[in-house]
Amino acid sequence: MAGFDSVEWLIIDDGSVDDTVKVAEQNGVDHIIRHTSNQGLAYAFMTGIEACLARGADVIVNTDADNQYCGEDIPALTGPVLDGRAEMVIGARPISEIEHFSPLKKLLQKLGSWVVRVSSSTDVQDAPSGFRAISRNAAQRLIVFSSYTYTLETIIQAGRKNMRVVSVPIRVNEDLRPSRLVKSIPSYIKRSIFTIVRIFVIYQPARFFGAVAAALFGLGFLLGLRFLYLYLTGTGSGHIQSVVLAGVLMSMGFQALLVAFLADVIAANRKLLEDIRYTQRAAQLSAGSSSASGTRDKV
C-alpha cells in the first residue's frame, strides 16, 4: 500500500467453531488473537485495537468477517489519515442501492446515522459501517461501553473529543451469508433502539433528562392552568383529579431535572477519567514500542 513501509494482518477469532484460524494461518496472516468463547462484536473490536496498538500500528483498518466490504477500497480509507485530514475515516456504503437490505433495515441504518451526527457533531453518512481507518492517536483514546456494537459509540467519542472524522464512499460485495450479528429483524430493531437511547443517555445526559423533565413539567403545568381556568370560570368543581395529576407530573419533572444535573456532573467526571486513561495508555504503549523495529509507517 502506498504510504506504508509495512502492512500486517491481524485476525480476531471470537470463539468461532469453524476453520477461521487454520485458513488464516494457511494464508499467511501475521497475527491471530483467539477468544476461547464468543465475546461479541464490541469486545472483539477493542481486542483488535489493543493488539494493533501493542504491535506498533500507525494506522488501523477494521473490516468485518462477512466480506461485506470491498477490500480494494482500503487505500481510500487510509488516504485522509496519511494526509493528516482525519483521525478516523468511515466507509460510506450505498445503503439505498444494497439489494439484500430490507427497507426497514435501511431506515434504521439512516436513523442511527442521524443520531450519531446529532450526538457527535460530525457529518458521518454511514455510522453503522464497520469499514474504517483509525489513526494511532485516535485508537488510544477510544473505549467502548456497549457489549453489542462499537460502530456508533466510537464515532460519538471521536466527535466529542474533537477528532476529525470524515466519510469516504466505498463499494460492497455480494451477500455471501446472513448476518450473525442480526439474528432477526425484531431483534435488530430492539437492539438498535436500545443502542440509540443508551447513546443519548451516556453522551447527552443533560439534554436527554432535560427533555424528559421539560415534557413532564410542561404537561403538569398545562393541566394546572386548565384547572385554574375552570376554577376561575366557576366550573372547577369535580376536576380535583387534574390538580393531583398536575402536582405529580410537575414533581416528576423536577426530579428529572435534578437527575439531568447529576448526570451532567457524572459525564464530566467520566471525561476526566478518560483523559487520565489516555495519558497512562499512551505512556505505556510508547515505552513498549520503543524497542520495536524502525519501520516508518505500519498499517
PDB file of C-alpha atoms in Angstrom:
ATOM      1  CA  MET A   1       0.000   0.000   0.000  1.00  0.00           C
ATOM      2  CA  ALA A   2       1.279   3.436  -0.936  1.00  0.00           C
ATOM      3  CA  GLY A   3       2.435   5.453   2.053  1.00  0.00           C
ATOM      4  CA  PHE A   4       3.281   2.469   4.267  1.00  0.00           C
ATOM      5  CA  ASP A   5       6.519   0.581   4.818  1.00  0.00           C
ATOM      6  CA  SER A   6       4.771  -2.357   6.466  1.00  0.00           C
ATOM      7  CA  VAL A   7       1.323  -3.936   6.105  1.00  0.00           C
ATOM      8  CA  GLU A   8       0.320  -6.599   8.625  1.00  0.00           C
ATOM      9  CA  TRP A   9      -2.872  -8.616   9.013  1.00  0.00           C
ATOM     10  CA  LEU A  10      -4.476  -9.416  12.359  1.00  0.00           C
ATOM     11  CA  ILE A  11      -7.442 -11.751  12.803  1.00  0.00           C
ATOM     12  CA  ILE A  12      -9.733 -11.801  15.851  1.00  0.00           C
ATOM     13  CA  ASP A  13     -11.177 -15.288  16.273  1.00  0.00           C
ATOM     14  CA  ASP A  14     -14.113 -14.594  18.581  1.00  0.00           C
ATOM     15  CA  GLY A  15     -14.707 -18.136  19.796  1.00  0.00           C
ATOM     16  CA  SER A  16     -15.536 -19.486  16.334  1.00  0.00           C
ATOM     17  CA  VAL A  17     -16.129 -23.194  15.767  1.00  0.00           C
ATOM     18  CA  ASP A  18     -15.096 -23.234  12.092  1.00  0.00           C
ATOM     19  CA  ASP A  19     -11.662 -23.248  10.424  1.00  0.00           C
ATOM     20  CA  THR A  20     -11.010 -19.499  10.846  1.00  0.00           C
ATOM     21  CA  VAL A  21      -7.588 -19.932  12.461  1.00  0.00           C
ATOM     22  CA  LYS A  22      -6.485 -22.727  10.112  1.00  0.00           C
ATOM     23  CA  VAL A  23      -7.415 -20.787   6.979  1.00  0.00           C
ATOM     24  CA  ALA A  24      -5.804 -17.618   8.345  1.00  0.00           C
ATOM     25  CA  GLU A  25      -2.559 -19.447   9.031  1.00  0.00           C
ATOM     26  CA  GLN A  26      -2.564 -21.023   5.574  1.00  0.00           C
ATOM     27  CA  ASN A  27      -2.939 -17.569   4.003  1.00  0.00           C
ATOM     28  CA  GLY A  28      -0.054 -16.017   5.908  1.00  0.00           C
ATOM     29  CA  VAL A  29      -1.907 -13.859   8.445  1.00  0.00           C
ATOM     30  CA  ASP A  30       0.679 -12.140  10.660  1.00  0.00           C
ATOM     31  CA  HIS A  31      -1.191 -12.146  13.976  1.00  0.00           C
ATOM     32  CA  ILE A  32      -4.092 -14.220  15.343  1.00  0.00           C
ATOM     33  CA  ILE A  33      -5.905 -13.396  18.579  1.00  0.00           C
ATOM     34  CA  ARG A  34      -8.240 -16.093  19.879  1.00  0.00           C
ATOM     35  CA  HIS A  35     -11.126 -15.782  22.335  1.00  0.00           C
ATOM     36  CA  THR A  36     -11.936 -19.100  23.985  1.00  0.00           C
ATOM     37  CA  SER A  37     -15.637 -18.195  23.861  1.00  0.00           C
ATOM     38  CA  ASN A  38     -17.718 -15.723  21.905  1.00  0.00           C
ATOM     39  CA  GLN A  39     -17.407 -12.266  23.486  1.00  0.00           C
ATOM     40  CA  GLY A  40     -19.372 -10.232  20.959  1.00  0.00           C
ATOM     41  CA  LEU A  41     -18.550  -7.691  18.279  1.00  0.00           C
ATOM     42  CA  ALA A  42     -17.720  -4.739  20.544  1.00  0.00           C
ATOM     43  CA  TYR A  43     -15.340  -6.743  22.735  1.00  0.00           C
ATOM     44  CA  ALA A  44     -13.668  -8.279  19.691  1.00  0.00           C
ATOM     45  CA  PHE A  45     -13.185  -4.809  18.195  1.00  0.00           C
ATOM     46  CA  MET A  46     -11.472  -3.498  21.333  1.00  0.00           C
ATOM     47  CA  THR A  47      -9.316  -6.634  21.472  1.00  0.00           C
ATOM     48  CA  GLY A  48      -8.180  -5.868  17.941  1.00  0.00           C
ATOM     49  CA  ILE A  49      -7.494  -2.203  18.742  1.00  0.00           C
ATOM     50  CA  GLU A  50      -5.397  -3.110  21.782  1.00  0.00           C
ATOM     51  CA  ALA A  51      -3.492  -5.770  19.853  1.00  0.00           C
ATOM     52  CA  CYS A  52      -2.740  -3.445  16.933  1.00  0.00           C
ATOM     53  CA  LEU A  53      -1.525  -0.680  19.236  1.00  0.00           C
ATOM     54  CA  ALA A  54       0.696  -3.109  21.143  1.00  0.00           C
ATOM     55  CA  ARG A  55       2.250  -4.207  17.834  1.00  0.00           C
ATOM     56  CA  GLY A  56       3.078  -0.659  16.812  1.00  0.00           C
ATOM     57  CA  ALA A  57       0.402   0.083  14.211  1.00  0.00           C
ATOM     58  CA  ASP A  58       0.359   3.696  12.983  1.00  0.00           C
ATOM     59  CA  VAL A  59      -2.971   3.257  11.191  1.00  0.00           C
ATOM     60  CA  ILE A  60      -5.565   0.577  11.975  1.00  0.00           C
ATOM     61  CA  VAL A  61      -8.033  -0.572   9.318  1.00  0.00           C
ATOM     62  CA  ASN A  62     -11.028  -2.518  10.589  1.00  0.00           C
ATOM     63  CA  THR A  63     -13.232  -4.742   8.461  1.00  0.00           C
ATOM     64  CA  ASP A  64     -15.852  -7.387   9.197  1.00  0.00           C
ATOM     65  CA  ALA A  65     -15.562 -11.123   8.671  1.00  0.00           C
ATOM     66  CA  ASP A  66     -18.576 -11.451   6.357  1.00  0.00           C
ATOM     67  CA  ASN A  67     -16.703  -9.965   3.365  1.00  0.00           C
ATOM     68  CA  GLN A  68     -19.330  -7.238   3.036  1.00  0.00           C
ATOM     69  CA  TYR A  69     -16.813  -4.506   2.250  1.00  0.00           C
ATOM     70  CA  CYS A  70     -14.622  -4.268  -0.846  1.00  0.00           C
ATOM     71  CA  GLY A  71     -11.008  -4.659   0.293  1.00  0.00           C
ATOM     72  CA  GLU A  72      -9.732  -2.758  -2.742  1.00  0.00           C
ATOM     73  CA  ASP A  73     -11.125   0.422  -1.128  1.00  0.00           C
ATOM     74  CA  ILE A  74      -8.737   0.262   1.851  1.00  0.00           C
ATOM     75  CA  PRO A  75      -6.395   2.901   0.300  1.00  0.00           C
ATOM     76  CA  ALA A  76      -9.399   5.240   0.101  1.00  0.00           C
ATOM     77  CA  LEU A  77      -9.803   4.866   3.869  1.00  0.00           C
ATOM     78  CA  THR A  78      -6.164   5.355   4.803  1.00  0.00           C
ATOM     79  CA  GLY A  79      -5.612   8.297   2.425  1.00  0.00           C
ATOM     80  CA  PRO A  80      -7.176  11.020   4.637  1.00  0.00           C
ATOM     81  CA  VAL A  81      -5.270   9.697   7.674  1.00  0.00           C
ATOM     82  CA  LEU A  82      -1.943   9.748   5.812  1.00  0.00           C
ATOM     83  CA  ASP A  83      -2.657  13.258   4.534  1.00  0.00           C
ATOM     84  CA  GLY A  84      -3.440  14.492   8.048  1.00  0.00           C
ATOM     85  CA  ARG A  85      -7.011  15.378   7.093  1.00  0.00           C
ATOM     86  CA  ALA A  86      -8.669  12.950   9.511  1.00  0.00           C
ATOM     87  CA  GLU A  87      -8.051  10.742  12.511  1.00  0.00           C
ATOM     88  CA  MET A  88     -10.976   8.447  11.755  1.00  0.00           C
ATOM     89  CA  VAL A  89     -12.335   7.621   8.312  1.00  0.00           C
ATOM     90  CA  ILE A  90     -15.669   5.835   7.888  1.00  0.00           C
ATOM     91  CA  GLY A  91     -16.524   3.958   4.718  1.00  0.00           C
ATOM     92  CA  ALA A  92     -19.954   5.086   3.493  1.00  0.00           C
ATOM     93  CA  ARG A  93     -21.879   2.285   1.804  1.00  0.00           C
ATOM     94  CA  PRO A  94     -24.507   2.995  -0.875  1.00  0.00           C
ATOM     95  CA  ILE A  95     -27.279   1.984   1.554  1.00  0.00           C
ATOM     96  CA  SER A  96     -30.159   2.747  -0.810  1.00  0.00           C
ATOM     97  CA  GLU A  97     -28.639   0.529  -3.501  1.00  0.00           C
ATOM     98  CA  ILE A  98     -27.902  -2.562  -1.382  1.00  0.00           C
ATOM     99  CA  GLU A  99     -30.475  -5.110  -2.507  1.00  0.00           C
ATOM    100  CA  HIS A 100     -30.229  -7.531   0.426  1.00  0.00           C
ATOM    101  CA  PHE A 101     -31.026  -4.749   2.938  1.00  0.00           C
ATOM    102  CA  SER A 102     -34.736  -4.626   3.739  1.00  0.00           C
ATOM    103  CA  PRO A 103     -36.500  -1.226   3.667  1.00  0.00           C
ATOM    104  CA  LEU A 104     -36.779  -1.349   7.478  1.00  0.00           C
ATOM    105  CA  LYS A 105     -33.072  -2.044   7.899  1.00  0.00           C
ATOM    106  CA  LYS A 106     -32.218   0.805   5.529  1.00  0.00           C
ATOM    107  CA  LEU A 107     -34.439   3.109   7.577  1.00  0.00           C
ATOM    108  CA  LEU A 108     -32.784   2.053  10.852  1.00  0.00           C
ATOM    109  CA  GLN A 109     -29.337   2.484   9.308  1.00  0.00           C
ATOM    110  CA  LYS A 110     -30.208   6.056   8.325  1.00  0.00           C
ATOM    111  CA  LEU A 111     -31.803   6.734  11.715  1.00  0.00           C
ATOM    112  CA  GLY A 112     -28.688   5.514  13.510  1.00  0.00           C
ATOM    113  CA  SER A 113     -26.507   7.741  11.344  1.00  0.00           C
ATOM    114  CA  TRP A 114     -28.721  10.736  12.116  1.00  0.00           C
ATOM    115  CA  VAL A 115     -28.490  10.090  15.867  1.00  0.00           C
ATOM    116  CA  VAL A 116     -24.699   9.878  15.618  1.00  0.00           C
ATOM    117  CA  ARG A 117     -24.496  13.128  13.628  1.00  0.00           C
ATOM    118  CA  VAL A 118     -26.576  14.920  16.263  1.00  0.00           C
ATOM    119  CA  SER A 119     -24.627  13.465  19.204  1.00  0.00           C
ATOM    120  CA  SER A 120     -21.130  13.787  17.743  1.00  0.00           C
ATOM    121  CA  SER A 121     -21.375  16.994  15.687  1.00  0.00           C
ATOM    122  CA  THR A 122     -19.857  15.140  12.737  1.00  0.00           C
ATOM    123  CA  ASP A 123     -21.062  14.641   9.182  1.00  0.00           C
ATOM    124  CA  VAL A 124     -20.808  10.843   9.046  1.00  0.00           C
ATOM    125  CA  GLN A 125     -23.054   9.418   6.347  1.00  0.00           C
ATOM    126  CA  ASP A 126     -22.983   5.728   7.335  1.00  0.00           C
ATOM    127  CA  ALA A 127     -22.362   5.459  11.072  1.00  0.00           C
ATOM    128  CA  PRO A 128     -23.097   1.685  11.367  1.00  0.00           C
ATOM    129  CA  SER A 129     -20.356   0.920   8.822  1.00  0.00           C
ATOM    130  CA  GLY A 130     -17.595  -1.258  10.261  1.00  0.00           C
ATOM    131  CA  PHE A 131     -15.164  -0.484   7.438  1.00  0.00           C
ATOM    132  CA  ARG A 132     -12.966   2.268   8.810  1.00  0.00           C
ATOM    133  CA  ALA A 133      -9.414   3.515   9.288  1.00  0.00           C
ATOM    134  CA  ILE A 134      -8.217   4.902  12.607  1.00  0.00           C
ATOM    135  CA  SER A 135      -5.007   6.737  13.425  1.00  0.00           C
ATOM    136  CA  ARG A 136      -2.853   5.543  16.299  1.00  0.00           C
ATOM    137  CA  ASN A 137      -3.642   8.612  18.388  1.00  0.00           C
ATOM    138  CA  ALA A 138      -7.387   8.197  17.904  1.00  0.00           C
ATOM    139  CA  ALA A 139      -7.248   4.467  18.699  1.00  0.00           C
ATOM    140  CA  GLN A 140      -5.506   5.184  22.000  1.00  0.00           C
ATOM    141  CA  ARG A 141      -8.390   7.406  23.070  1.00  0.00           C
ATOM    142  CA  LEU A 142     -11.255   5.047  22.229  1.00  0.00           C
ATOM    143  CA  ILE A 143     -13.148   2.959  24.764  1.00  0.00           C
ATOM    144  CA  VAL A 144     -16.382   1.062  24.093  1.00  0.00           C
ATOM    145  CA  PHE A 145     -19.030   0.641  26.807  1.00  0.00           C
ATOM    146  CA  SER A 146     -21.552  -1.225  24.663  1.00  0.00           C
ATOM    147  CA  SER A 147     -21.421  -5.004  24.558  1.00  0.00           C
ATOM    148  CA  TYR A 148     -23.337  -5.180  21.263  1.00  0.00           C
ATOM    149  CA  THR A 149     -21.579  -2.953  18.740  1.00  0.00           C
ATOM    150  CA  TYR A 150     -18.831  -0.365  18.595  1.00  0.00           C
ATOM    151  CA  THR A 151     -19.783   1.484  15.414  1.00  0.00           C
ATOM    152  CA  LEU A 152     -21.969   4.306  16.725  1.00  0.00           C
ATOM    153  CA  GLU A 153     -20.243   4.810  20.047  1.00  0.00           C
ATOM    154  CA  THR A 154     -16.716   5.198  18.684  1.00  0.00           C
ATOM    155  CA  ILE A 155     -17.797   7.919  16.244  1.00  0.00           C
ATOM    156  CA  ILE A 156     -19.552   9.839  19.005  1.00  0.00           C
ATOM    157  CA  GLN A 157     -16.464   9.588  21.196  1.00  0.00           C
ATOM    158  CA  ALA A 158     -14.258  10.808  18.359  1.00  0.00           C
ATOM    159  CA  GLY A 159     -16.545  13.753  17.659  1.00  0.00           C
ATOM    160  CA  ARG A 160     -16.803  14.781  21.311  1.00  0.00           C
ATOM    161  CA  LYS A 161     -13.025  14.578  21.652  1.00  0.00           C
ATOM    162  CA  ASN A 162     -12.698  16.983  18.700  1.00  0.00           C
ATOM    163  CA  MET A 163     -11.123  14.409  16.410  1.00  0.00           C
ATOM    164  CA  ARG A 164     -11.529  14.956  12.688  1.00  0.00           C
ATOM    165  CA  VAL A 165     -13.946  12.331  11.336  1.00  0.00           C
ATOM    166  CA  VAL A 166     -14.667  12.075   7.610  1.00  0.00           C
ATOM    167  CA  SER A 167     -16.610   9.735   5.338  1.00  0.00           C
ATOM    168  CA  VAL A 168     -15.480   8.304   2.016  1.00  0.00           C
ATOM    169  CA  PRO A 169     -17.646   6.336  -0.431  1.00  0.00           C
ATOM    170  CA  ILE A 170     -16.909   2.611  -0.613  1.00  0.00           C
ATOM    171  CA  ARG A 171     -18.219  -0.396  -2.504  1.00  0.00           C
ATOM    172  CA  VAL A 172     -19.773  -3.548  -1.093  1.00  0.00           C
ATOM    173  CA  ASN A 173     -19.563  -7.173  -2.171  1.00  0.00           C
ATOM    174  CA  GLU A 174     -22.428  -9.565  -2.782  1.00  0.00           C
ATOM    175  CA  ASP A 175     -24.213 -11.018   0.232  1.00  0.00           C
ATOM    176  CA  LEU A 176     -22.457 -14.330   0.978  1.00  0.00           C
ATOM    177  CA  ARG A 177     -24.327 -15.367   4.104  1.00  0.00           C
ATOM    178  CA  PRO A 178     -26.890 -13.984   6.585  1.00  0.00           C
ATOM    179  CA  SER A 179     -25.516 -11.683   9.267  1.00  0.00           C
ATOM    180  CA  ARG A 180     -24.724 -13.443  12.536  1.00  0.00           C
ATOM    181  CA  LEU A 181     -24.982 -10.169  14.408  1.00  0.00           C
ATOM    182  CA  VAL A 182     -28.572  -9.563  13.246  1.00  0.00           C
ATOM    183  CA  LYS A 183     -30.448 -12.737  14.130  1.00  0.00           C
ATOM    184  CA  SER A 184     -33.874 -11.324  13.203  1.00  0.00           C
ATOM    185  CA  ILE A 185     -35.497  -8.018  12.290  1.00  0.00           C
ATOM    186  CA  PRO A 186     -37.360  -7.711  15.655  1.00  0.00           C
ATOM    187  CA  SER A 187     -34.085  -8.379  17.491  1.00  0.00           C
ATOM    188  CA  TYR A 188     -32.284  -5.835  15.310  1.00  0.00           C
ATOM    189  CA  ILE A 189     -34.977  -3.204  15.972  1.00  0.00           C
ATOM    190  CA  LYS A 190     -34.887  -3.801  19.726  1.00  0.00           C
ATOM    191  CA  ARG A 191     -31.102  -3.648  19.906  1.00  0.00           C
ATOM    192  CA  SER A 192     -30.943  -0.598  17.637  1.00  0.00           C
ATOM    193  CA  ILE A 193     -33.474   1.342  19.702  1.00  0.00           C
ATOM    194  CA  PHE A 194     -31.714   0.368  22.924  1.00  0.00           C
ATOM    195  CA  THR A 195     -28.352   1.414  21.491  1.00  0.00           C
ATOM    196  CA  ILE A 196     -29.691   4.771  20.292  1.00  0.00           C
ATOM    197  CA  VAL A 197     -31.343   5.570  23.648  1.00  0.00           C
ATOM    198  CA  ARG A 198     -28.220   4.469  25.512  1.00  0.00           C
ATOM    199  CA  ILE A 199     -26.066   6.747  23.360  1.00  0.00           C
ATOM    200  CA  PHE A 200     -28.195   9.759  24.280  1.00  0.00           C
ATOM    201  CA  VAL A 201     -28.152   8.824  27.987  1.00  0.00           C
ATOM    202  CA  ILE A 202     -24.362   8.377  28.091  1.00  0.00           C
ATOM    203  CA  TYR A 203     -23.182  11.146  25.799  1.00  0.00           C
ATOM    204  CA  GLN A 204     -26.016  13.696  26.037  1.00  0.00           C
ATOM    205  CA  PRO A 205     -27.311  13.146  29.603  1.00  0.00           C
ATOM    206  CA  ALA A 206     -28.254  16.760  30.302  1.00  0.00           C
ATOM    207  CA  ARG A 207     -30.155  17.046  27.018  1.00  0.00           C
ATOM    208  CA  PHE A 208     -31.862  13.649  27.429  1.00  0.00           C
ATOM    209  CA  PHE A 209     -33.040  14.051  31.025  1.00  0.00           C
ATOM    210  CA  GLY A 210     -33.662  17.751  30.469  1.00  0.00           C
ATOM    211  CA  ALA A 211     -36.079  16.890  27.660  1.00  0.00           C
ATOM    212  CA  VAL A 212     -37.839  14.364  29.912  1.00  0.00           C
ATOM    213  CA  ALA A 213     -38.048  16.974  32.691  1.00  0.00           C
ATOM    214  CA  ALA A 214     -39.425  19.624  30.336  1.00  0.00           C
ATOM    215  CA  ALA A 215     -42.073  17.251  28.968  1.00  0.00           C
ATOM    216  CA  LEU A 216     -43.274  16.144  32.413  1.00  0.00           C
ATOM    217  CA  PHE A 217     -43.181  19.597  33.986  1.00  0.00           C
ATOM    218  CA  GLY A 218     -44.792  21.207  30.942  1.00  0.00           C
ATOM    219  CA  LEU A 219     -47.648  18.705  30.857  1.00  0.00           C
ATOM    220  CA  GLY A 220     -48.266  19.164  34.567  1.00  0.00           C
ATOM    221  CA  PHE A 221     -48.172  22.946  34.200  1.00  0.00           C
ATOM    222  CA  LEU A 222     -50.737  22.840  31.389  1.00  0.00           C
ATOM    223  CA  LEU A 223     -53.048  20.675  33.478  1.00  0.00           C
ATOM    224  CA  GLY A 224     -52.654  23.135  36.336  1.00  0.00           C
ATOM    225  CA  LEU A 225     -53.574  26.052  34.070  1.00  0.00           C
ATOM    226  CA  ARG A 226     -56.571  24.105  32.826  1.00  0.00           C
ATOM    227  CA  PHE A 227     -57.864  23.609  36.362  1.00  0.00           C
ATOM    228  CA  LEU A 228     -57.170  27.255  37.244  1.00  0.00           C
ATOM    229  CA  TYR A 229     -59.200  28.372  34.220  1.00  0.00           C
ATOM    230  CA  LEU A 230     -62.084  26.091  35.146  1.00  0.00           C
ATOM    231  CA  TYR A 231     -61.943  27.269  38.751  1.00  0.00           C
ATOM    232  CA  LEU A 232     -61.996  30.965  37.838  1.00  0.00           C
ATOM    233  CA  THR A 233     -64.918  30.431  35.474  1.00  0.00           C
ATOM    234  CA  GLY A 234     -66.853  28.652  38.205  1.00  0.00           C
ATOM    235  CA  THR A 235     -66.730  25.167  36.662  1.00  0.00           C
ATOM    236  CA  GLY A 236     -63.790  23.761  38.618  1.00  0.00           C
ATOM    237  CA  SER A 237     -65.883  21.513  40.812  1.00  0.00           C
ATOM    238  CA  GLY A 238     -65.227  17.843  40.131  1.00  0.00           C
ATOM    239  CA  HIS A 239     -61.846  18.421  38.461  1.00  0.00           C
ATOM    240  CA  ILE A 240     -59.697  17.858  41.532  1.00  0.00           C
ATOM    241  CA  GLN A 241     -58.057  14.922  39.714  1.00  0.00           C
ATOM    242  CA  SER A 242     -56.416  17.430  37.360  1.00  0.00           C
ATOM    243  CA  VAL A 243     -54.768  19.159  40.323  1.00  0.00           C
ATOM    244  CA  VAL A 244     -53.451  15.884  41.683  1.00  0.00           C
ATOM    245  CA  LEU A 245     -52.118  14.757  38.311  1.00  0.00           C
ATOM    246  CA  ALA A 246     -50.576  18.169  37.662  1.00  0.00           C
ATOM    247  CA  GLY A 247     -48.786  18.030  41.022  1.00  0.00           C
ATOM    248  CA  VAL A 248     -47.478  14.533  40.358  1.00  0.00           C
ATOM    249  CA  LEU A 249     -46.233  15.382  36.857  1.00  0.00           C
ATOM    250  CA  MET A 250     -44.546  18.599  37.978  1.00  0.00           C
ATOM    251  CA  SER A 251     -42.867  16.767  40.865  1.00  0.00           C
ATOM    252  CA  MET A 252     -41.613  14.101  38.461  1.00  0.00           C
ATOM    253  CA  GLY A 253     -40.367  16.826  36.116  1.00  0.00           C
ATOM    254  CA  PHE A 254     -38.429  18.488  38.932  1.00  0.00           C
ATOM    255  CA  GLN A 255     -36.872  15.155  39.898  1.00  0.00           C
ATOM    256  CA  ALA A 256     -35.895  14.502  36.276  1.00  0.00           C
ATOM    257  CA  LEU A 257     -34.252  17.951  36.198  1.00  0.00           C
ATOM    258  CA  LEU A 258     -32.168  17.036  39.244  1.00  0.00           C
ATOM    259  CA  VAL A 259     -31.167  13.791  37.519  1.00  0.00           C
ATOM    260  CA  ALA A 260     -30.109  15.846  34.475  1.00  0.00           C
ATOM    261  CA  PHE A 261     -27.738  17.929  36.617  1.00  0.00           C
ATOM    262  CA  LEU A 262     -26.316  14.847  38.329  1.00  0.00           C
ATOM    263  CA  ALA A 263     -25.875  13.005  35.024  1.00  0.00           C
ATOM    264  CA  ASP A 264     -24.047  16.013  33.573  1.00  0.00           C
ATOM    265  CA  VAL A 265     -21.637  16.039  36.523  1.00  0.00           C
ATOM    266  CA  ILE A 266     -21.051  12.296  36.110  1.00  0.00           C
ATOM    267  CA  ALA A 267     -20.377  12.803  32.384  1.00  0.00           C
ATOM    268  CA  ALA A 268     -17.776  15.476  33.195  1.00  0.00           C
ATOM    269  CA  ASN A 269     -16.124  13.111  35.682  1.00  0.00           C
ATOM    270  CA  ARG A 270     -16.071  10.335  33.069  1.00  0.00           C
ATOM    271  CA  LYS A 271     -14.311  12.666  30.642  1.00  0.00           C
ATOM    272  CA  LEU A 272     -11.607  13.373  33.222  1.00  0.00           C
ATOM    273  CA  LEU A 273     -11.130   9.637  33.784  1.00  0.00           C
ATOM    274  CA  GLU A 274     -10.889   9.059  30.029  1.00  0.00           C
ATOM    275  CA  ASP A 275      -8.183  11.733  29.766  1.00  0.00           C
ATOM    276  CA  ILE A 276      -6.216  10.114  32.598  1.00  0.00           C
ATOM    277  CA  ARG A 277      -6.596   6.716  30.967  1.00  0.00           C
ATOM    278  CA  TYR A 278      -5.395   8.085  27.634  1.00  0.00           C
ATOM    279  CA  THR A 279      -2.289   9.635  29.208  1.00  0.00           C
ATOM    280  CA  GLN A 280      -1.350   6.428  31.013  1.00  0.00           C
ATOM    281  CA  ARG A 281      -2.111   4.281  27.991  1.00  0.00           C
ATOM    282  CA  ALA A 282      -0.037   6.438  25.645  1.00  0.00           C
ATOM    283  CA  ALA A 283       2.911   6.314  28.033  1.00  0.00           C
ATOM    284  CA  GLN A 284       2.714   2.525  28.355  1.00  0.00           C
ATOM    285  CA  LEU A 285       2.453   1.995  24.591  1.00  0.00           C
ATOM    286  CA  SER A 286       5.291   4.415  23.940  1.00  0.00           C
ATOM    287  CA  ALA A 287       7.522   2.530  26.365  1.00  0.00           C
ATOM    288  CA  GLY A 288       6.507  -0.817  24.897  1.00  0.00           C
ATOM    289  CA  SER A 289       7.110   0.202  21.303  1.00  0.00           C
ATOM    290  CA  SER A 290      10.477   1.899  21.924  1.00  0.00           C
ATOM    291  CA  SER A 291      12.246  -1.407  21.297  1.00  0.00           C
ATOM    292  CA  ALA A 292      10.172  -2.261  18.185  1.00  0.00           C
ATOM    293  CA  SER A 293      11.530  -2.256  14.651  1.00  0.00           C
ATOM    294  CA  GLY A 294      12.134   1.069  12.953  1.00  0.00           C
ATOM    295  CA  THR A 295       9.531   0.938  10.192  1.00  0.00           C
ATOM    296  CA  ARG A 296       8.272   4.390   9.294  1.00  0.00           C
ATOM    297  CA  ASP A 297       4.566   3.658   8.961  1.00  0.00           C
ATOM    298  CA  LYS A 298       2.720   0.451   9.706  1.00  0.00           C
ATOM    299  CA  VAL A 299      -0.884  -0.440   8.955  1.00  0.00           C
TER     300      VAL A 299
END
